[in-house]
Amino acid sequence: MATATLDPTGRVGSPAAGSRHTAVADAMTLTWRNLLNLRRKPQLIVFATVQPVIFVLMFRFVFGGAISVPGTSYVNYLMAGIFVQTVTFGALSTGVGLAEDMQNGLIDRFRSLPMARSAVLVGRTLADLCRNVFVVALMAVVGFLVGFRWETNALAFLAGLGIVLLFSFALSWVFAFVGMTVGDAETAQAASFPILAPLVFASSAFVPLNTMPGWLQAFAEHQPVSITVDAVRALCLGGPTAGPVFKAFLWMIAIVAVFAPLAIRRYRQV
């Protein structure tokens, strides 16, 4: 039978309930700490938004005229890819941030405090999710300014943005593991690019898959970025949505199921 206890922070309750409450409170505290860090370093937000804006303008006005897509305008086709590309590259900041915290000794100080071990990783991934809400909203505004229009309805469009944000949260755990494994910011950045580039550019984000060589199509068609882009594109532009959305959720669940335990295990080892 659970016994009521008074924990070191003065909370009264069963040990399990107190532990859960403390873990959530610690995670929220570190989420807020990471968000405050963004406010104190606005350049992190600026650089997180400059790159996707350049991609929108470049593909819309430089490459867009040379790329034809069936059934819709290129800018409508493009924006689903831009949304997913933005959060995919943005997930790199999770690994870089954790590696910086390891380098400057902040994680060692956290480990010396009476706080939940999971709070550091959960706080980082939730803060990056909050940042991505702002970045994705900004990219939607930029898309509308350059001519993007959804061909379904506002609710489906918002559902598409929700899938983008969930995908960003799942990817954060991949790069949390990378950052905790390599241990310094520069190496985390260098190690992440070979993962990110094939996923983003060998995908349906910017061009139809049938323009790629056959051997590359086999990879591009089934990898998580293409699957997520196809789900968002279906919600924004119409067509069958159940299959692409189901596959996108399967990928997200699989990524979190594999990399969240790996990242937590790695955190306990450092």
Short mmCIF file of C-alpha atoms in Angstrom, two decimals:
data_model
loop_
_atom_site.label_atom_id
_atom_site.label_comp_id
_atom_site.label_asym_id
_atom_site.label_seq_id
_atom_site.Cartn_x
_atom_site.Cartn_y
_atom_site.Cartn_z
CA MET A 1 0.00 0.00 0.00
CA ALA A 2 1.36 3.44 -0.89
CA THR A 3 2.44 5.46 2.09
CA ALA A 4 2.07 9.21 2.34
CA THR A 5 5.47 10.91 2.58
CA LEU A 6 6.94 14.37 2.86
CA ASP A 7 9.54 14.76 0.10
CA PRO A 8 12.56 17.11 0.30
CA THR A 9 10.64 19.85 -1.51
CA GLY A 10 7.86 19.75 1.01
CA ARG A 11 5.27 18.01 -1.20
CA VAL A 12 2.97 15.57 0.55
CA GLY A 13 1.60 12.52 -1.27
CA SER A 14 2.35 9.02 -2.39
CA PRO A 15 5.92 8.46 -3.64
CA ALA A 16 4.75 7.69 -7.20
CA ALA A 17 2.44 10.71 -7.42
CA GLY A 18 5.12 12.98 -5.96
CA SER A 19 7.70 11.67 -8.42
CA ARG A 20 5.44 12.26 -11.41
CA HIS A 21 4.55 15.74 -10.19
CA THR A 22 8.20 16.61 -9.66
CA ALA A 23 9.24 15.29 -13.08
CA VAL A 24 6.56 17.36 -14.83
CA ALA A 25 7.40 20.48 -12.81
CA ASP A 26 11.13 20.06 -13.51
CA ALA A 27 10.49 19.56 -17.23
CA MET A 28 8.32 22.70 -17.36
CA THR A 29 10.98 24.67 -15.48
CA LEU A 30 13.68 23.68 -17.96
CA THR A 31 11.35 24.30 -20.90
CA TRP A 32 10.87 27.85 -19.63
CA ARG A 33 14.61 28.20 -19.06
CA ASN A 34 15.32 27.23 -22.68
CA LEU A 35 12.64 29.62 -23.96
CA LEU A 36 14.15 32.44 -21.91
CA ASN A 37 17.47 31.61 -23.52
CA LEU A 38 15.87 32.21 -26.93
CA ARG A 39 14.64 35.61 -25.75
CA ARG A 40 18.13 36.51 -24.56
CA LYS A 41 19.64 35.30 -27.86
CA PRO A 42 17.22 36.53 -30.52
CA GLN A 43 19.81 35.74 -33.17
CA LEU A 44 18.91 32.06 -32.72
CA ILE A 45 15.35 32.81 -33.89
CA VAL A 46 16.58 35.11 -36.67
CA PHE A 47 18.92 32.50 -38.15
CA ALA A 48 16.28 29.79 -37.71
CA THR A 49 13.91 31.79 -39.95
CA VAL A 50 16.29 33.35 -42.47
CA GLN A 51 17.26 30.06 -44.12
CA PRO A 52 13.69 28.83 -44.81
CA VAL A 53 12.67 32.28 -46.10
CA ILE A 54 15.59 32.16 -48.55
CA PHE A 55 14.51 28.66 -49.62
CA VAL A 56 10.96 29.90 -50.27
CA LEU A 57 12.13 32.87 -52.34
CA MET A 58 14.75 30.84 -54.23
CA PHE A 59 12.48 27.95 -55.19
CA ARG A 60 9.48 30.21 -55.82
CA PHE A 61 11.22 32.76 -58.05
CA VAL A 62 14.46 31.13 -59.28
CA PHE A 63 13.83 27.40 -59.73
CA GLY A 64 10.05 27.39 -59.72
CA GLY A 65 9.74 28.46 -63.35
CA ALA A 66 11.69 25.40 -64.48
CA ILE A 67 9.74 22.88 -62.41
CA SER A 68 6.29 21.71 -63.41
CA VAL A 69 3.97 19.75 -61.16
CA PRO A 70 0.69 18.11 -62.12
CA GLY A 71 -2.62 19.59 -61.02
CA THR A 72 -1.55 22.70 -59.09
CA SER A 73 0.85 25.64 -59.11
CA TYR A 74 4.44 25.07 -58.04
CA VAL A 75 4.18 27.42 -55.05
CA ASN A 76 1.25 25.40 -53.68
CA TYR A 77 3.26 22.19 -54.22
CA LEU A 78 6.37 23.75 -52.69
CA MET A 79 5.06 24.98 -49.33
CA ALA A 80 4.41 21.55 -47.81
CA GLY A 81 8.04 20.72 -48.55
CA ILE A 82 9.22 24.03 -47.10
CA PHE A 83 7.30 23.45 -43.85
CA VAL A 84 8.84 19.99 -43.36
CA GLN A 85 12.30 21.08 -44.54
CA THR A 86 12.25 23.95 -42.03
CA VAL A 87 11.56 21.77 -38.99
CA THR A 88 13.89 19.02 -40.21
CA PHE A 89 16.90 21.34 -40.33
CA GLY A 90 15.61 23.09 -37.18
CA ALA A 91 15.82 19.80 -35.26
CA LEU A 92 19.58 20.14 -35.51
CA SER A 93 19.42 22.87 -32.85
CA THR A 94 18.27 20.31 -30.25
CA GLY A 95 21.49 18.36 -30.57
CA VAL A 96 23.65 21.48 -30.77
CA GLY A 97 21.98 22.98 -27.67
CA LEU A 98 22.45 19.83 -25.61
CA ALA A 99 26.07 19.52 -26.75
CA GLU A 100 26.69 23.15 -25.69
CA ASP A 101 25.15 22.44 -22.28
CA MET A 102 27.50 19.48 -21.90
CA GLN A 103 30.50 21.53 -22.97
CA ASN A 104 29.91 24.40 -20.56
CA GLY A 105 29.17 22.07 -17.63
CA LEU A 106 25.52 23.02 -17.29
CA ILE A 107 24.35 19.40 -17.53
CA ASP A 108 26.76 18.43 -14.76
CA ARG A 109 25.20 21.13 -12.56
CA PHE A 110 21.70 19.88 -13.42
CA ARG A 111 22.73 16.35 -12.47
CA SER A 112 23.89 17.60 -9.06
CA LEU A 113 20.45 19.06 -8.32
CA PRO A 114 17.51 17.10 -6.80
CA MET A 115 15.55 17.06 -10.07
CA ALA A 116 14.16 14.46 -12.45
CA ARG A 117 16.81 13.11 -14.84
CA SER A 118 14.35 13.20 -17.74
CA ALA A 119 13.68 16.93 -17.30
CA VAL A 120 16.77 18.07 -19.24
CA LEU A 121 15.81 16.19 -22.42
CA VAL A 122 12.06 16.79 -22.16
CA GLY A 123 12.62 20.49 -21.42
CA ARG A 124 14.86 20.87 -24.45
CA THR A 125 12.54 19.07 -26.89
CA LEU A 126 9.45 20.95 -25.64
CA ALA A 127 11.21 24.31 -25.91
CA ASP A 128 12.26 23.48 -29.47
CA LEU A 129 8.65 22.51 -30.23
CA CYS A 130 7.49 25.94 -28.97
CA ARG A 131 10.11 27.63 -31.14
CA ASN A 132 8.92 25.64 -34.16
CA VAL A 133 5.34 26.85 -33.59
CA PHE A 134 6.59 30.39 -34.20
CA VAL A 135 8.83 29.42 -37.14
CA VAL A 136 6.11 27.39 -38.91
CA ALA A 137 3.56 30.20 -38.42
CA LEU A 138 6.03 32.67 -39.91
CA MET A 139 6.67 30.38 -42.87
CA ALA A 140 2.92 30.14 -43.46
CA VAL A 141 2.74 33.94 -43.62
CA VAL A 142 5.69 34.04 -46.05
CA GLY A 143 4.01 31.38 -48.15
CA PHE A 144 0.80 33.37 -48.39
CA LEU A 145 2.79 36.47 -49.37
CA VAL A 146 4.43 34.66 -52.33
CA GLY A 147 1.16 33.21 -53.59
CA PHE A 148 0.50 29.99 -51.66
CA ARG A 149 -3.19 29.13 -51.19
CA TRP A 150 -4.65 25.97 -49.71
CA GLU A 151 -7.04 24.04 -51.99
CA THR A 152 -8.95 22.27 -49.20
CA ASN A 153 -10.04 24.30 -46.16
CA ALA A 154 -8.57 26.11 -43.17
CA LEU A 155 -9.12 23.17 -40.80
CA ALA A 156 -7.26 20.74 -43.05
CA PHE A 157 -4.47 23.28 -43.51
CA LEU A 158 -4.11 23.67 -39.71
CA ALA A 159 -4.10 19.87 -39.36
CA GLY A 160 -1.23 19.79 -41.85
CA LEU A 161 0.73 22.30 -39.75
CA GLY A 162 0.00 20.15 -36.68
CA ILE A 163 1.60 17.15 -38.40
CA VAL A 164 4.62 19.29 -39.23
CA LEU A 165 5.02 20.22 -35.54
CA LEU A 166 4.62 16.63 -34.36
CA PHE A 167 7.26 15.57 -36.88
CA SER A 168 9.58 18.27 -35.52
CA PHE A 169 9.11 16.91 -31.98
CA ALA A 170 9.91 13.37 -33.14
CA LEU A 171 13.07 14.50 -34.96
CA SER A 172 14.23 16.42 -31.87
CA TRP A 173 14.82 13.07 -30.14
CA VAL A 174 17.05 11.90 -33.03
CA PHE A 175 19.32 14.91 -32.68
CA ALA A 176 19.14 14.88 -28.88
CA PHE A 177 20.76 11.45 -29.14
CA VAL A 178 23.33 12.75 -31.65
CA GLY A 179 24.19 15.77 -29.48
CA MET A 180 24.54 13.67 -26.32
CA THR A 181 26.70 11.16 -28.19
CA VAL A 182 29.22 13.49 -29.84
CA GLY A 183 29.44 15.89 -26.86
CA ASP A 184 30.35 19.21 -28.51
CA ALA A 185 28.40 21.68 -30.59
CA GLU A 186 30.61 21.83 -33.68
CA THR A 187 30.79 18.07 -34.02
CA ALA A 188 27.03 17.79 -33.44
CA GLN A 189 26.42 20.18 -36.31
CA ALA A 190 28.89 18.42 -38.60
CA ALA A 191 27.56 14.96 -37.71
CA SER A 192 23.94 15.95 -38.32
CA PHE A 193 24.29 17.30 -41.86
CA PRO A 194 24.98 13.91 -43.51
CA ILE A 195 21.74 12.72 -41.91
CA LEU A 196 19.68 15.77 -42.83
CA ALA A 197 20.77 16.40 -46.43
CA PRO A 198 19.70 13.05 -47.97
CA LEU A 199 16.42 13.13 -46.04
CA VAL A 200 15.50 16.64 -47.23
CA PHE A 201 16.83 16.74 -50.77
CA ALA A 202 16.22 13.10 -51.78
CA SER A 203 12.53 13.51 -51.04
CA SER A 204 9.32 14.85 -52.52
CA ALA A 205 9.82 18.18 -50.73
CA PHE A 206 10.83 20.22 -53.78
CA VAL A 207 10.31 18.08 -56.90
CA PRO A 208 8.07 15.15 -57.89
CA LEU A 209 9.68 11.79 -57.25
CA ASN A 210 9.24 10.69 -60.88
CA THR A 211 11.98 13.15 -61.89
CA MET A 212 14.55 11.12 -59.93
CA PRO A 213 16.45 8.00 -61.07
CA GLY A 214 14.62 4.78 -60.32
CA TRP A 215 17.09 3.58 -57.70
CA LEU A 216 16.72 6.86 -55.80
CA GLN A 217 12.92 6.80 -56.00
CA ALA A 218 12.86 3.59 -53.94
CA PHE A 219 14.52 5.40 -51.05
CA ALA A 220 12.82 8.77 -51.54
CA GLU A 221 9.30 7.36 -51.69
CA HIS A 222 9.43 5.62 -48.30
CA GLN A 223 11.67 7.80 -46.13
CA PRO A 224 10.03 9.88 -43.34
CA VAL A 225 10.44 13.35 -44.89
CA SER A 226 8.67 12.31 -48.12
CA ILE A 227 5.93 10.54 -46.18
CA THR A 228 5.33 13.61 -43.98
CA VAL A 229 5.45 16.01 -46.93
CA ASP A 230 2.92 13.87 -48.80
CA ALA A 231 0.59 13.91 -45.76
CA VAL A 232 0.82 17.69 -45.38
CA ARG A 233 0.42 18.19 -49.13
CA ALA A 234 -2.70 16.00 -49.18
CA LEU A 235 -4.24 18.00 -46.33
CA CYS A 236 -3.42 21.32 -48.03
CA LEU A 237 -4.14 20.44 -51.66
CA GLY A 238 -6.68 17.63 -51.47
CA GLY A 239 -6.73 14.00 -52.58
CA PRO A 240 -6.53 10.84 -50.47
CA THR A 241 -5.34 11.79 -46.97
CA ALA A 242 -5.94 8.78 -44.71
CA GLY A 243 -3.07 6.68 -46.10
CA PRO A 244 -0.37 9.40 -46.10
CA VAL A 245 -1.41 10.70 -42.65
CA PHE A 246 -1.42 7.15 -41.20
CA LYS A 247 2.06 6.45 -42.60
CA ALA A 248 3.34 9.78 -41.26
CA PHE A 249 2.10 8.93 -37.75
CA LEU A 250 3.71 5.49 -38.00
CA TRP A 251 7.07 7.08 -38.82
CA MET A 252 6.77 9.60 -35.98
CA ILE A 253 5.88 6.90 -33.44
CA ALA A 254 8.73 4.70 -34.66
CA ILE A 255 11.26 7.56 -34.44
CA VAL A 256 10.26 8.48 -30.86
CA ALA A 257 10.08 4.81 -29.80
CA VAL A 258 13.65 4.23 -30.99
CA PHE A 259 15.46 7.49 -30.26
CA ALA A 260 13.84 8.71 -27.01
CA PRO A 261 15.07 5.65 -25.06
CA LEU A 262 18.47 5.91 -26.76
CA ALA A 263 18.77 9.60 -25.83
CA ILE A 264 17.69 8.98 -22.22
CA ARG A 265 20.09 6.06 -21.91
CA ARG A 266 22.91 8.19 -23.31
CA TYR A 267 22.06 11.01 -20.88
CA ARG A 268 22.39 8.61 -17.95
CA GLN A 269 25.83 7.53 -19.20
CA VAL A 270 27.41 10.98 -19.62
#
